[in-house]
Amino acid sequence: MKFFLDTADVNDIRELMPTGLVDGVTTNPSLIAKSGGDIRQVIQEICDMVDGPVSAEVTALDYDGMIKEAESFLPMGDNITIKVPLTPEGLRACKTLSDRGVMVNVTLCFSPGQALLAAKAGAAFISPFLGRLDDIGHDGMDLIGQIAEIYNNYPNFTTEILAASIRHPLHVIDAARIGADVVTLPPKVLHQLYKHPLTDKGIDMFMADWKSTGQSIL
Ligand code: E4P
């Protein structure tokens, strides 16, 4: 399973890159707003820092506008991935861009039918939003399962399932169990994945016993 970071905070990305766990980054207009940075500078900085796919989301809602914005992002790096919304215009832009060999991430997916359309439009990634479905009392994980079932029936679909809108570590674990190809994690959730109280307690015990020996390894 690939791990993307769901953030436009370049400091968070810089801090987590040395873990070797970061396979890519996703951004969206809200994350850019939260970062307080200029979108072009932020995306360029992330593309330079990360080897894997970096999703930059278009904000135009019409096909021509989306293509123009996408073209302005493309020179930023071979790893740039254009993020388009799951609308008729967005899927038309997805088809045009993917036919040109550009990676496209289709975002705001809330149904298996939408995911089927994105795969037919040649999306590199489909982003089902788990947390936002859970927020309205639906089971976001069911959606991932349904998409996986559909995609597995058609080996010619190359679209990867990118579990998005992740709120907590259990989302990551369940997405991995159900077969999502990628999960995009807020940095906080990646930090939470490391943690277990028995790990902390075990380290404390080992350190206390080690100290009592008076030894040192080096
Ligand atoms: C990622 O591609 C999405 O834009 C993001 O995961 C949305 O998360 P949110 O529902 O927490 O805003």
PDB file of C-alpha atoms and ligand atoms in Angstrom:
ATOM      1  CA  MET A   1       0.000   0.000   0.000  1.00  0.00           C
ATOM      2  CA  LYS A   2       1.290   3.449  -0.888  1.00  0.00           C
ATOM      3  CA  PHE A   3       1.193   6.285   1.650  1.00  0.00           C
ATOM      4  CA  PHE A   4       0.565   9.812   0.401  1.00  0.00           C
ATOM      5  CA  LEU A   5       0.576  12.817   2.731  1.00  0.00           C
ATOM      6  CA  ASP A   6      -2.635  14.848   2.655  1.00  0.00           C
ATOM      7  CA  THR A   7      -1.216  18.305   3.271  1.00  0.00           C
ATOM      8  CA  ALA A   8       0.098  21.468   1.642  1.00  0.00           C
ATOM      9  CA  ASP A   9       2.330  22.220   4.630  1.00  0.00           C
ATOM     10  CA  VAL A  10       5.863  21.974   3.261  1.00  0.00           C
ATOM     11  CA  ASN A  11       7.357  21.830   6.773  1.00  0.00           C
ATOM     12  CA  ASP A  12       5.290  18.740   7.619  1.00  0.00           C
ATOM     13  CA  ILE A  13       6.369  17.102   4.358  1.00  0.00           C
ATOM     14  CA  ARG A  14      10.036  17.990   4.913  1.00  0.00           C
ATOM     15  CA  GLU A  15       9.875  16.515   8.412  1.00  0.00           C
ATOM     16  CA  LEU A  16       8.300  13.240   7.262  1.00  0.00           C
ATOM     17  CA  MET A  17      10.319  12.592   4.076  1.00  0.00           C
ATOM     18  CA  PRO A  18      13.273  11.009   5.966  1.00  0.00           C
ATOM     19  CA  THR A  19      10.922   8.307   7.336  1.00  0.00           C
ATOM     20  CA  GLY A  20      10.974   6.768   3.846  1.00  0.00           C
ATOM     21  CA  LEU A  21       7.230   6.203   4.200  1.00  0.00           C
ATOM     22  CA  VAL A  22       6.019   9.005   1.934  1.00  0.00           C
ATOM     23  CA  ASP A  23       5.148   7.855  -1.595  1.00  0.00           C
ATOM     24  CA  GLY A  24       3.371  11.022  -2.709  1.00  0.00           C
ATOM     25  CA  VAL A  25       1.333  14.056  -1.644  1.00  0.00           C
ATOM     26  CA  THR A  26      -2.229  15.239  -2.183  1.00  0.00           C
ATOM     27  CA  THR A  27      -3.376  18.834  -1.872  1.00  0.00           C
ATOM     28  CA  ASN A  28      -6.685  20.587  -2.386  1.00  0.00           C
ATOM     29  CA  PRO A  29      -7.837  24.224  -2.337  1.00  0.00           C
ATOM     30  CA  SER A  30      -8.700  24.050   1.379  1.00  0.00           C
ATOM     31  CA  LEU A  31      -5.238  22.694   2.247  1.00  0.00           C
ATOM     32  CA  ILE A  32      -3.576  25.417   0.141  1.00  0.00           C
ATOM     33  CA  ALA A  33      -5.669  28.037   1.977  1.00  0.00           C
ATOM     34  CA  LYS A  34      -4.659  26.507   5.327  1.00  0.00           C
ATOM     35  CA  SER A  35      -0.970  26.595   4.352  1.00  0.00           C
ATOM     36  CA  GLY A  36      -1.196  30.348   3.773  1.00  0.00           C
ATOM     37  CA  GLY A  37       1.128  29.973   0.758  1.00  0.00           C
ATOM     38  CA  ASP A  38       0.896  30.793  -2.929  1.00  0.00           C
ATOM     39  CA  ILE A  39      -0.390  27.722  -4.777  1.00  0.00           C
ATOM     40  CA  ARG A  40       2.247  27.768  -7.503  1.00  0.00           C
ATOM     41  CA  GLN A  41       5.129  28.141  -5.043  1.00  0.00           C
ATOM     42  CA  VAL A  42       3.737  25.503  -2.683  1.00  0.00           C
ATOM     43  CA  ILE A  43       3.136  22.914  -5.414  1.00  0.00           C
ATOM     44  CA  GLN A  44       6.561  23.565  -6.957  1.00  0.00           C
ATOM     45  CA  GLU A  45       8.268  23.140  -3.589  1.00  0.00           C
ATOM     46  CA  ILE A  46       6.420  19.876  -2.927  1.00  0.00           C
ATOM     47  CA  CYS A  47       7.185  18.519  -6.429  1.00  0.00           C
ATOM     48  CA  ASP A  48      10.882  19.230  -5.857  1.00  0.00           C
ATOM     49  CA  MET A  49      10.866  17.504  -2.451  1.00  0.00           C
ATOM     50  CA  VAL A  50       8.873  14.355  -3.267  1.00  0.00           C
ATOM     51  CA  ASP A  51       9.629  11.731  -5.925  1.00  0.00           C
ATOM     52  CA  GLY A  52       6.114  10.282  -6.162  1.00  0.00           C
ATOM     53  CA  PRO A  53       2.849  11.769  -7.449  1.00  0.00           C
ATOM     54  CA  VAL A  54       1.910  15.247  -6.190  1.00  0.00           C
ATOM     55  CA  SER A  55      -1.754  16.127  -6.707  1.00  0.00           C
ATOM     56  CA  ALA A  56      -2.527  19.746  -7.598  1.00  0.00           C
ATOM     57  CA  GLU A  57      -6.243  20.484  -7.846  1.00  0.00           C
ATOM     58  CA  VAL A  58      -7.753  22.674 -10.543  1.00  0.00           C
ATOM     59  CA  THR A  59     -10.252  25.291  -9.402  1.00  0.00           C
ATOM     60  CA  ALA A  60     -11.922  26.048 -12.738  1.00  0.00           C
ATOM     61  CA  LEU A  61     -15.261  24.303 -13.078  1.00  0.00           C
ATOM     62  CA  ASP A  62     -15.387  24.329 -16.896  1.00  0.00           C
ATOM     63  CA  TYR A  63     -13.454  21.991 -19.200  1.00  0.00           C
ATOM     64  CA  ASP A  64     -11.395  24.685 -20.979  1.00  0.00           C
ATOM     65  CA  GLY A  65     -10.460  26.336 -17.696  1.00  0.00           C
ATOM     66  CA  MET A  66      -9.454  23.000 -16.156  1.00  0.00           C
ATOM     67  CA  ILE A  67      -7.215  22.155 -19.104  1.00  0.00           C
ATOM     68  CA  LYS A  68      -5.551  25.601 -18.988  1.00  0.00           C
ATOM     69  CA  GLU A  69      -4.904  25.308 -15.245  1.00  0.00           C
ATOM     70  CA  ALA A  70      -3.633  21.740 -15.668  1.00  0.00           C
ATOM     71  CA  GLU A  71      -1.241  22.862 -18.400  1.00  0.00           C
ATOM     72  CA  SER A  72       0.130  25.540 -16.087  1.00  0.00           C
ATOM     73  CA  PHE A  73       0.906  22.874 -13.441  1.00  0.00           C
ATOM     74  CA  LEU A  74       2.479  20.327 -15.818  1.00  0.00           C
ATOM     75  CA  PRO A  75       5.947  21.972 -16.151  1.00  0.00           C
ATOM     76  CA  MET A  76       6.372  21.762 -12.354  1.00  0.00           C
ATOM     77  CA  GLY A  77       7.593  18.177 -12.522  1.00  0.00           C
ATOM     78  CA  ASP A  78       7.172  14.708 -13.997  1.00  0.00           C
ATOM     79  CA  ASN A  79       5.421  13.760 -10.770  1.00  0.00           C
ATOM     80  CA  ILE A  80       2.651  16.351 -11.067  1.00  0.00           C
ATOM     81  CA  THR A  81      -0.805  14.798 -10.908  1.00  0.00           C
ATOM     82  CA  ILE A  82      -3.814  16.852 -11.918  1.00  0.00           C
ATOM     83  CA  LYS A  83      -6.740  16.642  -9.537  1.00  0.00           C
ATOM     84  CA  VAL A  84     -10.171  17.215 -11.044  1.00  0.00           C
ATOM     85  CA  PRO A  85     -13.612  17.047  -9.450  1.00  0.00           C
ATOM     86  CA  LEU A  86     -15.979  14.220 -10.262  1.00  0.00           C
ATOM     87  CA  THR A  87     -18.236  16.216 -12.600  1.00  0.00           C
ATOM     88  CA  PRO A  88     -18.965  15.786 -16.313  1.00  0.00           C
ATOM     89  CA  GLU A  89     -16.475  18.580 -17.065  1.00  0.00           C
ATOM     90  CA  GLY A  90     -13.915  17.085 -14.715  1.00  0.00           C
ATOM     91  CA  LEU A  91     -14.186  13.642 -16.283  1.00  0.00           C
ATOM     92  CA  ARG A  92     -13.918  15.121 -19.760  1.00  0.00           C
ATOM     93  CA  ALA A  93     -10.716  16.885 -18.675  1.00  0.00           C
ATOM     94  CA  CYS A  94      -9.550  13.604 -17.102  1.00  0.00           C
ATOM     95  CA  LYS A  95      -9.984  11.763 -20.405  1.00  0.00           C
ATOM     96  CA  THR A  96      -8.137  14.463 -22.383  1.00  0.00           C
ATOM     97  CA  LEU A  97      -5.241  14.630 -19.934  1.00  0.00           C
ATOM     98  CA  SER A  98      -4.902  10.879 -19.385  1.00  0.00           C
ATOM     99  CA  ASP A  99      -4.922  10.333 -23.181  1.00  0.00           C
ATOM    100  CA  ARG A 100      -1.879  12.662 -23.193  1.00  0.00           C
ATOM    101  CA  GLY A 101      -0.162  10.498 -20.558  1.00  0.00           C
ATOM    102  CA  VAL A 102      -0.836  12.872 -17.653  1.00  0.00           C
ATOM    103  CA  MET A 103      -1.668  11.326 -14.253  1.00  0.00           C
ATOM    104  CA  VAL A 104      -5.130  12.440 -13.105  1.00  0.00           C
ATOM    105  CA  ASN A 105      -6.620  12.096  -9.623  1.00  0.00           C
ATOM    106  CA  VAL A 106     -10.421  12.281  -9.707  1.00  0.00           C
ATOM    107  CA  THR A 107     -11.592  13.694  -6.396  1.00  0.00           C
ATOM    108  CA  LEU A 108     -14.837  14.024  -4.429  1.00  0.00           C
ATOM    109  CA  CYS A 109     -15.988  10.475  -5.163  1.00  0.00           C
ATOM    110  CA  PHE A 110     -18.938   9.332  -3.062  1.00  0.00           C
ATOM    111  CA  SER A 111     -20.449   6.438  -5.063  1.00  0.00           C
ATOM    112  CA  PRO A 112     -19.300   3.303  -6.917  1.00  0.00           C
ATOM    113  CA  GLY A 113     -20.971   4.578 -10.108  1.00  0.00           C
ATOM    114  CA  GLN A 114     -18.814   7.695  -9.979  1.00  0.00           C
ATOM    115  CA  ALA A 115     -15.728   5.508  -9.526  1.00  0.00           C
ATOM    116  CA  LEU A 116     -16.702   3.449 -12.569  1.00  0.00           C
ATOM    117  CA  LEU A 117     -16.912   6.623 -14.676  1.00  0.00           C
ATOM    118  CA  ALA A 118     -13.493   7.804 -13.460  1.00  0.00           C
ATOM    119  CA  ALA A 119     -11.884   4.479 -14.415  1.00  0.00           C
ATOM    120  CA  LYS A 120     -13.444   4.683 -17.873  1.00  0.00           C
ATOM    121  CA  ALA A 121     -12.073   8.246 -18.194  1.00  0.00           C
ATOM    122  CA  GLY A 122      -8.558   6.869 -17.590  1.00  0.00           C
ATOM    123  CA  ALA A 123      -7.961   8.288 -14.107  1.00  0.00           C
ATOM    124  CA  ALA A 124      -4.671   7.253 -12.508  1.00  0.00           C
ATOM    125  CA  PHE A 125      -6.364   7.606  -9.086  1.00  0.00           C
ATOM    126  CA  ILE A 126      -9.924   7.708  -7.770  1.00  0.00           C
ATOM    127  CA  SER A 127     -10.366   9.415  -4.400  1.00  0.00           C
ATOM    128  CA  PRO A 128     -13.323   8.125  -2.365  1.00  0.00           C
ATOM    129  CA  PHE A 129     -13.841  10.364   0.698  1.00  0.00           C
ATOM    130  CA  LEU A 130     -14.222   8.069   3.712  1.00  0.00           C
ATOM    131  CA  GLY A 131     -14.468  10.621   6.511  1.00  0.00           C
ATOM    132  CA  ARG A 132     -17.020  12.826   4.815  1.00  0.00           C
ATOM    133  CA  LEU A 133     -19.282   9.792   4.209  1.00  0.00           C
ATOM    134  CA  ASP A 134     -18.884   8.648   7.820  1.00  0.00           C
ATOM    135  CA  ASP A 135     -19.738  12.210   8.909  1.00  0.00           C
ATOM    136  CA  ILE A 136     -23.217  11.900   7.363  1.00  0.00           C
ATOM    137  CA  GLY A 137     -23.868   8.443   8.785  1.00  0.00           C
ATOM    138  CA  HIS A 138     -22.820   6.362   5.760  1.00  0.00           C
ATOM    139  CA  ASP A 139     -20.120   3.688   5.809  1.00  0.00           C
ATOM    140  CA  GLY A 140     -17.222   5.099   3.821  1.00  0.00           C
ATOM    141  CA  MET A 141     -15.393   1.775   3.932  1.00  0.00           C
ATOM    142  CA  ASP A 142     -18.293   0.048   2.152  1.00  0.00           C
ATOM    143  CA  LEU A 143     -17.686   2.378  -0.767  1.00  0.00           C
ATOM    144  CA  ILE A 144     -14.020   1.357  -1.016  1.00  0.00           C
ATOM    145  CA  GLY A 145     -15.058  -2.312  -0.948  1.00  0.00           C
ATOM    146  CA  GLN A 146     -17.574  -1.781  -3.730  1.00  0.00           C
ATOM    147  CA  ILE A 147     -15.075   0.096  -5.890  1.00  0.00           C
ATOM    148  CA  ALA A 148     -12.443  -2.625  -5.353  1.00  0.00           C
ATOM    149  CA  GLU A 149     -14.977  -5.302  -6.328  1.00  0.00           C
ATOM    150  CA  ILE A 150     -15.871  -3.452  -9.534  1.00  0.00           C
ATOM    151  CA  TYR A 151     -12.291  -2.636 -10.535  1.00  0.00           C
ATOM    152  CA  ASN A 152     -11.164  -6.221  -9.866  1.00  0.00           C
ATOM    153  CA  ASN A 153     -13.701  -7.453 -12.436  1.00  0.00           C
ATOM    154  CA  TYR A 154     -12.008  -5.437 -15.191  1.00  0.00           C
ATOM    155  CA  PRO A 155      -8.233  -5.951 -15.400  1.00  0.00           C
ATOM    156  CA  ASN A 156      -8.043  -3.289 -18.141  1.00  0.00           C
ATOM    157  CA  PHE A 157      -8.921  -0.654 -15.502  1.00  0.00           C
ATOM    158  CA  THR A 158      -5.632   0.702 -14.217  1.00  0.00           C
ATOM    159  CA  THR A 159      -7.130   3.286 -11.851  1.00  0.00           C
ATOM    160  CA  GLU A 160      -5.764   3.023  -8.311  1.00  0.00           C
ATOM    161  CA  ILE A 161      -8.080   3.412  -5.324  1.00  0.00           C
ATOM    162  CA  LEU A 162      -6.796   6.295  -3.191  1.00  0.00           C
ATOM    163  CA  ALA A 163      -8.558   6.305   0.177  1.00  0.00           C
ATOM    164  CA  ALA A 164      -9.055   9.989   1.114  1.00  0.00           C
ATOM    165  CA  SER A 165     -10.653  12.064   3.857  1.00  0.00           C
ATOM    166  CA  ILE A 166      -8.888   9.949   6.465  1.00  0.00           C
ATOM    167  CA  ARG A 167      -9.675  10.864  10.059  1.00  0.00           C
ATOM    168  CA  HIS A 168      -7.913   8.257  12.212  1.00  0.00           C
ATOM    169  CA  PRO A 169      -5.608   5.195  12.121  1.00  0.00           C
ATOM    170  CA  LEU A 170      -8.520   2.727  11.918  1.00  0.00           C
ATOM    171  CA  HIS A 171      -9.469   4.231   8.549  1.00  0.00           C
ATOM    172  CA  VAL A 172      -5.956   3.392   7.325  1.00  0.00           C
ATOM    173  CA  ILE A 173      -6.030  -0.159   8.661  1.00  0.00           C
ATOM    174  CA  ASP A 174      -9.500  -0.899   7.278  1.00  0.00           C
ATOM    175  CA  ALA A 175      -8.621   0.637   3.897  1.00  0.00           C
ATOM    176  CA  ALA A 176      -5.529  -1.595   3.762  1.00  0.00           C
ATOM    177  CA  ARG A 177      -7.560  -4.690   4.724  1.00  0.00           C
ATOM    178  CA  ILE A 178     -10.148  -4.019   2.058  1.00  0.00           C
ATOM    179  CA  GLY A 179      -7.532  -3.489  -0.650  1.00  0.00           C
ATOM    180  CA  ALA A 180      -7.157   0.266  -1.272  1.00  0.00           C
ATOM    181  CA  ASP A 181      -3.999   0.848  -3.330  1.00  0.00           C
ATOM    182  CA  VAL A 182      -3.122   4.158  -1.695  1.00  0.00           C
ATOM    183  CA  VAL A 183      -4.111   6.027   1.438  1.00  0.00           C
ATOM    184  CA  THR A 184      -3.595   9.766   1.805  1.00  0.00           C
ATOM    185  CA  LEU A 185      -2.877  10.629   5.411  1.00  0.00           C
ATOM    186  CA  PRO A 186      -2.988  13.888   7.322  1.00  0.00           C
ATOM    187  CA  PRO A 187       0.464  14.050   9.002  1.00  0.00           C
ATOM    188  CA  LYS A 188      -1.226  13.721  12.415  1.00  0.00           C
ATOM    189  CA  VAL A 189      -2.652  10.302  11.453  1.00  0.00           C
ATOM    190  CA  LEU A 190       0.743   9.080  10.252  1.00  0.00           C
ATOM    191  CA  HIS A 191       2.203  10.043  13.641  1.00  0.00           C
ATOM    192  CA  GLN A 192      -0.686   8.262  15.404  1.00  0.00           C
ATOM    193  CA  LEU A 193       0.004   5.043  13.449  1.00  0.00           C
ATOM    194  CA  TYR A 194       3.369   4.663  15.192  1.00  0.00           C
ATOM    195  CA  LYS A 195       1.902   4.850  18.644  1.00  0.00           C
ATOM    196  CA  HIS A 196       0.990   2.057  21.039  1.00  0.00           C
ATOM    197  CA  PRO A 197       1.057   2.394  24.850  1.00  0.00           C
ATOM    198  CA  LEU A 198       2.635  -1.073  25.203  1.00  0.00           C
ATOM    199  CA  THR A 199       5.501   0.005  22.922  1.00  0.00           C
ATOM    200  CA  ASP A 200       6.156   3.030  25.166  1.00  0.00           C
ATOM    201  CA  LYS A 201       5.835   0.918  28.312  1.00  0.00           C
ATOM    202  CA  GLY A 202       8.137  -1.767  26.880  1.00  0.00           C
ATOM    203  CA  ILE A 203      10.821   0.815  26.047  1.00  0.00           C
ATOM    204  CA  ASP A 204      10.613   2.241  29.582  1.00  0.00           C
ATOM    205  CA  MET A 205      11.083  -1.251  31.068  1.00  0.00           C
ATOM    206  CA  PHE A 206      13.983  -2.166  28.765  1.00  0.00           C
ATOM    207  CA  MET A 207      15.704   1.155  29.475  1.00  0.00           C
ATOM    208  CA  ALA A 208      15.337   0.735  33.254  1.00  0.00           C
ATOM    209  CA  ASP A 209      16.730  -2.829  33.134  1.00  0.00           C
ATOM    210  CA  TRP A 210      19.539  -1.782  30.814  1.00  0.00           C
ATOM    211  CA  LYS A 211      20.543   1.070  33.111  1.00  0.00           C
ATOM    212  CA  SER A 212      20.740  -1.383  36.023  1.00  0.00           C
ATOM    213  CA  THR A 213      23.452  -3.369  34.183  1.00  0.00           C
ATOM    214  CA  GLY A 214      25.773  -0.354  34.033  1.00  0.00           C
ATOM    215  CA  GLN A 215      26.798  -1.451  30.527  1.00  0.00           C
ATOM    216  CA  SER A 216      27.047   0.483  27.269  1.00  0.00           C
ATOM    217  CA  ILE A 217      26.968  -1.067  23.789  1.00  0.00           C
ATOM    218  CA  LEU A 218      29.630   1.262  22.339  1.00  0.00           C
TER     219      LEU A 218
HETATM  220  C1  E4P B   1      -7.519  14.370  -0.542  1.00  0.00           C
HETATM  221  O1  E4P B   1      -7.204  14.203  -1.676  1.00  0.00           O
HETATM  222  C2  E4P B   1      -8.761  15.053  -0.108  1.00  0.00           C
HETATM  223  O2  E4P B   1      -8.855  16.297  -0.679  1.00  0.00           O
HETATM  224  C3  E4P B   1      -8.796  15.101   1.387  1.00  0.00           C
HETATM  225  O3  E4P B   1      -8.431  13.822   1.882  1.00  0.00           O
HETATM  226  C4  E4P B   1     -10.110  15.555   1.958  1.00  0.00           C
HETATM  227  O4  E4P B   1     -10.105  15.372   3.339  1.00  0.00           O
HETATM  228  P1  E4P B   1     -11.138  16.090   4.320  1.00  0.00           P
HETATM  229  O5  E4P B   1     -12.482  15.456   4.131  1.00  0.00           O
HETATM  230  O6  E4P B   1     -10.583  15.849   5.679  1.00  0.00           O
HETATM  231  O7  E4P B   1     -11.160  17.550   3.943  1.00  0.00           O
END
